Structures are given as structure tokens and as C-alpha cells.
PDB file of C-alpha atoms in Angstrom:
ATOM      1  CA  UNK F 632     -48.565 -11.491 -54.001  1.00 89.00           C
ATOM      2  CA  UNK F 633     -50.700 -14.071 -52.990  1.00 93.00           C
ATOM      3  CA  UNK F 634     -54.272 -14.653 -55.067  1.00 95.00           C
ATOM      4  CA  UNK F 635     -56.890 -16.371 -53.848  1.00 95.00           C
ATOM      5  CA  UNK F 636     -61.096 -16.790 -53.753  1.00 94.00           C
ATOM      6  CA  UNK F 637     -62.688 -15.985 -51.282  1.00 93.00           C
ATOM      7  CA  UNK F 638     -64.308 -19.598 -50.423  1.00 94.00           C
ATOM      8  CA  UNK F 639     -60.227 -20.416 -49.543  1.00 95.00           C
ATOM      9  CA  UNK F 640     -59.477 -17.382 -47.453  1.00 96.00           C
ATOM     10  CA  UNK F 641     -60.613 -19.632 -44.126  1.00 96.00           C
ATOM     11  CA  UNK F 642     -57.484 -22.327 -45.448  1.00 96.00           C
ATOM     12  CA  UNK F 643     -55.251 -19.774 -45.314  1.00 96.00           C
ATOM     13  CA  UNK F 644     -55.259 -18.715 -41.209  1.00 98.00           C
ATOM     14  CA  UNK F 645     -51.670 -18.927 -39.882  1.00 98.00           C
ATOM     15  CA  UNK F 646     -50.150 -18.139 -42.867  1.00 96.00           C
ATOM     16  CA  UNK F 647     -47.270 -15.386 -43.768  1.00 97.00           C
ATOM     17  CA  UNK F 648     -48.585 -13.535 -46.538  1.00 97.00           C
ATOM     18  CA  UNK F 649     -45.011 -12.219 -47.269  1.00 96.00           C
ATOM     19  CA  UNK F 650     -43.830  -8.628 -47.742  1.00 98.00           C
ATOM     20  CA  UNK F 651     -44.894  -5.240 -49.681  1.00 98.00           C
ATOM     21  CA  UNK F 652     -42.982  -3.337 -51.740  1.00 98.00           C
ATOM     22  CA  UNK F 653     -40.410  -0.870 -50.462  1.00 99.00           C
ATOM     23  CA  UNK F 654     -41.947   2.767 -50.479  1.00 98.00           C
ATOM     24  CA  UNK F 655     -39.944   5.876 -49.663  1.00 99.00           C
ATOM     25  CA  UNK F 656     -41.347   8.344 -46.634  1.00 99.00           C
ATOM     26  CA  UNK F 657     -39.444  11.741 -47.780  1.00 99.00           C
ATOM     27  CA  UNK F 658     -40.006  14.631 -46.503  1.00 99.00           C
ATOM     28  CA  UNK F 659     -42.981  15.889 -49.733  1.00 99.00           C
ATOM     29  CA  UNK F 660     -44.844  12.809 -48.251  1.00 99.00           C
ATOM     30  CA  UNK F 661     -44.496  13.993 -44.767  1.00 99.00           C
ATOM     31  CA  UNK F 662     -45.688  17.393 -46.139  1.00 99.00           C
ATOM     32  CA  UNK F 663     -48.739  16.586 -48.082  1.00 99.00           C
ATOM     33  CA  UNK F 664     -49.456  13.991 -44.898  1.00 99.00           C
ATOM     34  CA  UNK F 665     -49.012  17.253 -42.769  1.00 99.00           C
ATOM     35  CA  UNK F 666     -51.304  19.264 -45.083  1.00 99.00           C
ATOM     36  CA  UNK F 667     -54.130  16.466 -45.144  1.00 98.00           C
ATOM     37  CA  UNK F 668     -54.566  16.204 -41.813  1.00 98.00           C
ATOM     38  CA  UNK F 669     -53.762  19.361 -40.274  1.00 98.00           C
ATOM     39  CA  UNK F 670     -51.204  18.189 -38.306  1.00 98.00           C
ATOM     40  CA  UNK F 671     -48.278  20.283 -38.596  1.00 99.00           C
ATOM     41  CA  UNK F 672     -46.344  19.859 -35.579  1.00 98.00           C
ATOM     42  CA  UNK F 673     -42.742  20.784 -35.817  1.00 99.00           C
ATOM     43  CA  UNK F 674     -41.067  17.468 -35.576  1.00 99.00           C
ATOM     44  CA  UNK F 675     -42.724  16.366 -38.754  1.00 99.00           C
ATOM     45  CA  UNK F 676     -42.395  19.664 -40.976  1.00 98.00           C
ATOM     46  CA  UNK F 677     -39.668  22.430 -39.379  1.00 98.00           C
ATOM     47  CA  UNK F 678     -36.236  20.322 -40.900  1.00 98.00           C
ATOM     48  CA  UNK F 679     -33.981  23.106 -39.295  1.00 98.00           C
ATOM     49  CA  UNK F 680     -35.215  23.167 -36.051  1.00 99.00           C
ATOM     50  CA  UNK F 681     -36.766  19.054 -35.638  1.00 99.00           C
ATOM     51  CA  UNK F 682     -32.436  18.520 -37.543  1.00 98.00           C
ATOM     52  CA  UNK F 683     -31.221  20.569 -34.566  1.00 98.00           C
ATOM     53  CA  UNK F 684     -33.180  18.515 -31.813  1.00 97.00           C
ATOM     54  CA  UNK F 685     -33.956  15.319 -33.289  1.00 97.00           C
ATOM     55  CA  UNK F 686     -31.245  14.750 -35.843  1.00 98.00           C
ATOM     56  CA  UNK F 687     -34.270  15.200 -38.809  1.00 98.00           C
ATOM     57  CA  UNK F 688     -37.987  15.402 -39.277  1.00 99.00           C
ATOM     58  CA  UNK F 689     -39.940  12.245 -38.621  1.00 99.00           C
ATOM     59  CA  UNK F 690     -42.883  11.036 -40.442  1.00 99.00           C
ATOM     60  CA  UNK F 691     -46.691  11.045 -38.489  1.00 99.00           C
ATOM     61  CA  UNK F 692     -47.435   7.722 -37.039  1.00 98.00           C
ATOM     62  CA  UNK F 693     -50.586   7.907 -38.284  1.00 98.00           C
ATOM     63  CA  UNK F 694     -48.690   8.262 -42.285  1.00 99.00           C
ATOM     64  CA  UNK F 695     -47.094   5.671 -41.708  1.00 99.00           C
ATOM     65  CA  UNK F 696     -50.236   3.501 -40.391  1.00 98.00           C
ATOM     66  CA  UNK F 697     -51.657   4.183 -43.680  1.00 98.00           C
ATOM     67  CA  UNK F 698     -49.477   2.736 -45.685  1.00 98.00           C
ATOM     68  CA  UNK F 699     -51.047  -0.417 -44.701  1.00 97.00           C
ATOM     69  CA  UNK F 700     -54.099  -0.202 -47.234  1.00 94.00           C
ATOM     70  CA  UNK F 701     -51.275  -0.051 -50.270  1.00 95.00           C
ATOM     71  CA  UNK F 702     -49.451  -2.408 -48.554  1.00 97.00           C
ATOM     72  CA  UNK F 703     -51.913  -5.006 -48.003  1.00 94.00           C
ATOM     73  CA  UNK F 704     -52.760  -4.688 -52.381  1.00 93.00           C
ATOM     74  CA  UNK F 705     -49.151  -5.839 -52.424  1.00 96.00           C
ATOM     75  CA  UNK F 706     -49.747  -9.079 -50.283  1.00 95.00           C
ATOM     76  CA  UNK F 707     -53.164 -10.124 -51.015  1.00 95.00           C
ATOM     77  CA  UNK F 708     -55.557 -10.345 -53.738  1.00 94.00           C
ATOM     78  CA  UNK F 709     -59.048 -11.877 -53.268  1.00 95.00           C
ATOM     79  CA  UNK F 710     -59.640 -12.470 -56.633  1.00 94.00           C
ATOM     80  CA  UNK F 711     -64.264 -12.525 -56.493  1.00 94.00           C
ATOM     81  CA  UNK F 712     -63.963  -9.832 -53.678  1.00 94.00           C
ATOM     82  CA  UNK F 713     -66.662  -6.937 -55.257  1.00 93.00           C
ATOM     83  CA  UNK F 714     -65.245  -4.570 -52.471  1.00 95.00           C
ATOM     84  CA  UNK F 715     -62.889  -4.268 -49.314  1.00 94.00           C
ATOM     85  CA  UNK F 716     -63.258  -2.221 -46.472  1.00 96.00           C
ATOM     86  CA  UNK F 717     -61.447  -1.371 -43.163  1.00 96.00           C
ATOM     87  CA  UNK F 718     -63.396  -3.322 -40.443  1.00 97.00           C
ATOM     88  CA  UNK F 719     -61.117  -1.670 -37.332  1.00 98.00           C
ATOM     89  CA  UNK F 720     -58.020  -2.188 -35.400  1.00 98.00           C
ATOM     90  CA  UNK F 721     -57.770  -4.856 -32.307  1.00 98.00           C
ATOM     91  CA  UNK F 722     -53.958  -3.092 -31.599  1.00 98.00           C
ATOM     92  CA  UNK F 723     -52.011  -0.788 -33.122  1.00 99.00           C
ATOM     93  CA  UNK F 724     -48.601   0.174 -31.825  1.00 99.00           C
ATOM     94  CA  UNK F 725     -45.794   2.636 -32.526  1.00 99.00           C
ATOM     95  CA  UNK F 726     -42.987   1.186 -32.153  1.00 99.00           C
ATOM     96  CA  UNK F 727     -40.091   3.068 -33.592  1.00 99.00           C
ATOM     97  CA  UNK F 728     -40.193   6.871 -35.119  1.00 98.00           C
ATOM     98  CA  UNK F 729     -39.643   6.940 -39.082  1.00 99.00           C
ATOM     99  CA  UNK F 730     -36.655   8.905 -40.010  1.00 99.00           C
ATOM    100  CA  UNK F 731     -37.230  11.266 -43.007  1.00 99.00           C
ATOM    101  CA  UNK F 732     -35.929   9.386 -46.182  1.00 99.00           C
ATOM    102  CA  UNK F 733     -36.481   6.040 -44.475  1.00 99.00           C
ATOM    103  CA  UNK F 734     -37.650   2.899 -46.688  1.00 99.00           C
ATOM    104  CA  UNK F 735     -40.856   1.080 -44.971  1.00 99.00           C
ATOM    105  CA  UNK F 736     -42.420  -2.210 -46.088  1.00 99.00           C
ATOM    106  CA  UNK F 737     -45.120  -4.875 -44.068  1.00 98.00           C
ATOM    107  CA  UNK F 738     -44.964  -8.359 -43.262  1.00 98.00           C
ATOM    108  CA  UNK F 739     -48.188  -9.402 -42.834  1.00 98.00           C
ATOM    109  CA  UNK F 740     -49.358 -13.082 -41.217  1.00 98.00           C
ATOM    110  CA  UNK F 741     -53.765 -14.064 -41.395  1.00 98.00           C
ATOM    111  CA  UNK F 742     -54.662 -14.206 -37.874  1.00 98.00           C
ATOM    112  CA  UNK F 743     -58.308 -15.164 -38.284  1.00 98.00           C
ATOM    113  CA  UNK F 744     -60.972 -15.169 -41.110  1.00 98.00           C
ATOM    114  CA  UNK F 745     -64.570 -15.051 -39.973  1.00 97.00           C
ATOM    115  CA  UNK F 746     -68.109 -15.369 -41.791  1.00 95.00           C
ATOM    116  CA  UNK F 747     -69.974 -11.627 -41.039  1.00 94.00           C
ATOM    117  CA  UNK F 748     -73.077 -10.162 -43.315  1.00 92.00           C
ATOM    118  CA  UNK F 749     -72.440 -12.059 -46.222  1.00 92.00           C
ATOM    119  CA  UNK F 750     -68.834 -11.476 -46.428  1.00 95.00           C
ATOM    120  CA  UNK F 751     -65.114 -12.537 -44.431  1.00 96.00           C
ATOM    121  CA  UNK F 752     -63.682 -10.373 -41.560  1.00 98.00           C
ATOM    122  CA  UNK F 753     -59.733 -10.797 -42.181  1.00 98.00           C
ATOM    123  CA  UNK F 754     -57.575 -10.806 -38.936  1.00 99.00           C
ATOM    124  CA  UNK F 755     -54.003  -9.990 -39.620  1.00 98.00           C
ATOM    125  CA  UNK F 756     -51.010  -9.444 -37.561  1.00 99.00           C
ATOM    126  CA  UNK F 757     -48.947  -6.272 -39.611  1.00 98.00           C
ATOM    127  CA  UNK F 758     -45.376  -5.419 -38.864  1.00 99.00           C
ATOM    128  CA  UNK F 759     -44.250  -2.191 -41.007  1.00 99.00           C
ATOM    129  CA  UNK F 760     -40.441  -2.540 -41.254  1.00 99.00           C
ATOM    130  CA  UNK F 761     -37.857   0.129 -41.640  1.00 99.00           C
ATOM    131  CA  UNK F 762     -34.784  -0.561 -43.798  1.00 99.00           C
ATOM    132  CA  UNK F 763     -31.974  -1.159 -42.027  1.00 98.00           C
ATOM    133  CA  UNK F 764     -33.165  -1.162 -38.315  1.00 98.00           C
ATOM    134  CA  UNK F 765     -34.374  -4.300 -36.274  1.00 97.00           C
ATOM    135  CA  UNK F 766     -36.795  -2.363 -34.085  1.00 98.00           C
ATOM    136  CA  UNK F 767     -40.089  -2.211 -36.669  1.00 99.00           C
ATOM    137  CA  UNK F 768     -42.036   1.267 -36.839  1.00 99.00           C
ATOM    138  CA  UNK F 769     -45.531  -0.186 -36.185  1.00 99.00           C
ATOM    139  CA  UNK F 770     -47.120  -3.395 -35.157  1.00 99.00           C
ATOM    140  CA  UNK F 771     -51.050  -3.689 -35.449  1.00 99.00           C
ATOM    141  CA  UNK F 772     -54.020  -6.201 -35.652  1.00 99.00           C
ATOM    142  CA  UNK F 773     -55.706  -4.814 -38.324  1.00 98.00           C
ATOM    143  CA  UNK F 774     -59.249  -6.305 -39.250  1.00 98.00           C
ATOM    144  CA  UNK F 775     -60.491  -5.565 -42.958  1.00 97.00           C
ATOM    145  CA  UNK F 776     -63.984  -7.334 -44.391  1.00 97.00           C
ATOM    146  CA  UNK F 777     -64.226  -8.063 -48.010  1.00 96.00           C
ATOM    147  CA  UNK F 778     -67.776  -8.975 -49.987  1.00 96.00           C
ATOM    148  CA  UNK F 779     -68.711 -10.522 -52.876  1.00 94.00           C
TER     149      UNK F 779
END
């Protein structure tokens, strides 16, 4: 992980802030995903039948978008940061379904840093990686703001 203050954040655009953590997406995480959010279509929660057309359930795209917030703790500390927030999404795209069982981590670059209400608007590029496939599950420009 890399730490920094937030007066260096702007020195930092362009650079690969390296990789999370592995984290598992099994099938109690689809679940309690499915249970949060209402969304309990069959490919994500009926194993027998989404095993019979689909060769196993698949996680919600929008689970695995999530991730990002404890991956991005994993890649990035701003040290004199009093609070982060989500700031929006320039692109998000899914890319590749998530398997049931499947391993995911992010690779995450700094796209942009910018100077907004007394704080920094972070531009990254994210790439959420499954283990063992080239094709990535997700690729987004995510925008987060962080304040003193």
C-alpha cells in the first residue's frame, strides 16, 4: 500500500498504485449481495438451475463494483485525509461475468488529482481482475474526493 499526504497526491498522477488483496466471491457473498439489494435474479442465487444453464451462479456486477471501496484501502492511504467519499463514475464497464468461487483483486493507476471545495478529486483508472482469466471482470474511472 502506498501512503501519502495529501499536499503530494498531485505528484503522484500517472502512477500504478499496485494491486489489492485477493478476496473470495462465494456463493454466501452472492447471497447476502442478493438479499441487500433485492436483486434475486436466478443466475445469481438458483445454483441448480443457473449450474444447468450457465455452468454456476455468477456474482451481481454491481457486487463486484463494490469491492472497489475495500479495494482502494488496500492501495492507497492518504495519511491527513479527515474523510473520503465517492465523487462518481466517468465509466464503468462489465467486462467478464464472475464465476461463483472466483478470486477478484484491482489494479488501480491515478488518472488525475484536482483541487475542489477544499479538498482533491482522485481520478483513477480500476481494473478488477479474476484469478486465472486474462479477460478482467470490470474496468471503471472511478472519481473519489478526500478532505482534510
Amino acid at each position: 500500500m502506498l501512503t501519502v499526504d495529501m499536499a503530494d497526491l498531485p505528484t503522484l498522477v500517472g502512477r500504478d498504485l499496485g494491486y489489492s488483496d485477493w478476496v473470495v466471491v462465494d456463493q454466501d457473498r452472492i447471497n447476502g449481495f442478493a438479499d441487500a439489494t433485492g436483486d434475486h435474479q436466478w443466475i445469481h442465487i438458483d445454483v441448480p438451475r443457473a449450474t444447468a444453464a450457465l455452468g454456476g451462479t455468477i456474482a451481481h456486477g454491481f457486487l463486484t463494483l463494490s469491492l472497489l471501496a475495500a479495494f482502494s484501502y488496500q492501495t492507497l492511504e492518504v495519511r491527513d485525509a479527515g474523510k473520503g467519499v465517492n465523487y462518481g463514475f466517468n465509466k464503468i464497464r462489465f467486462l467478464a461475468p464472475v464465476p461463483a468461487g472466483s478470486r477478484l483483486r484491482s489494479r488501480q493507476t491515478l488518472d488525475s488529482v484536482e483541487e475542489k471545495g477544499g479538498g482533491w478529486v482522485l481520478t483513477r483508472t480500476v481494473t478488477i481482475e479474476i484469478e486465472g482469466q486474462e479477460k478482467p471482470a470490470l474496468l471503471a474511472e472511478w472519481l473519489t474526493a478526500v478532505y482534510p
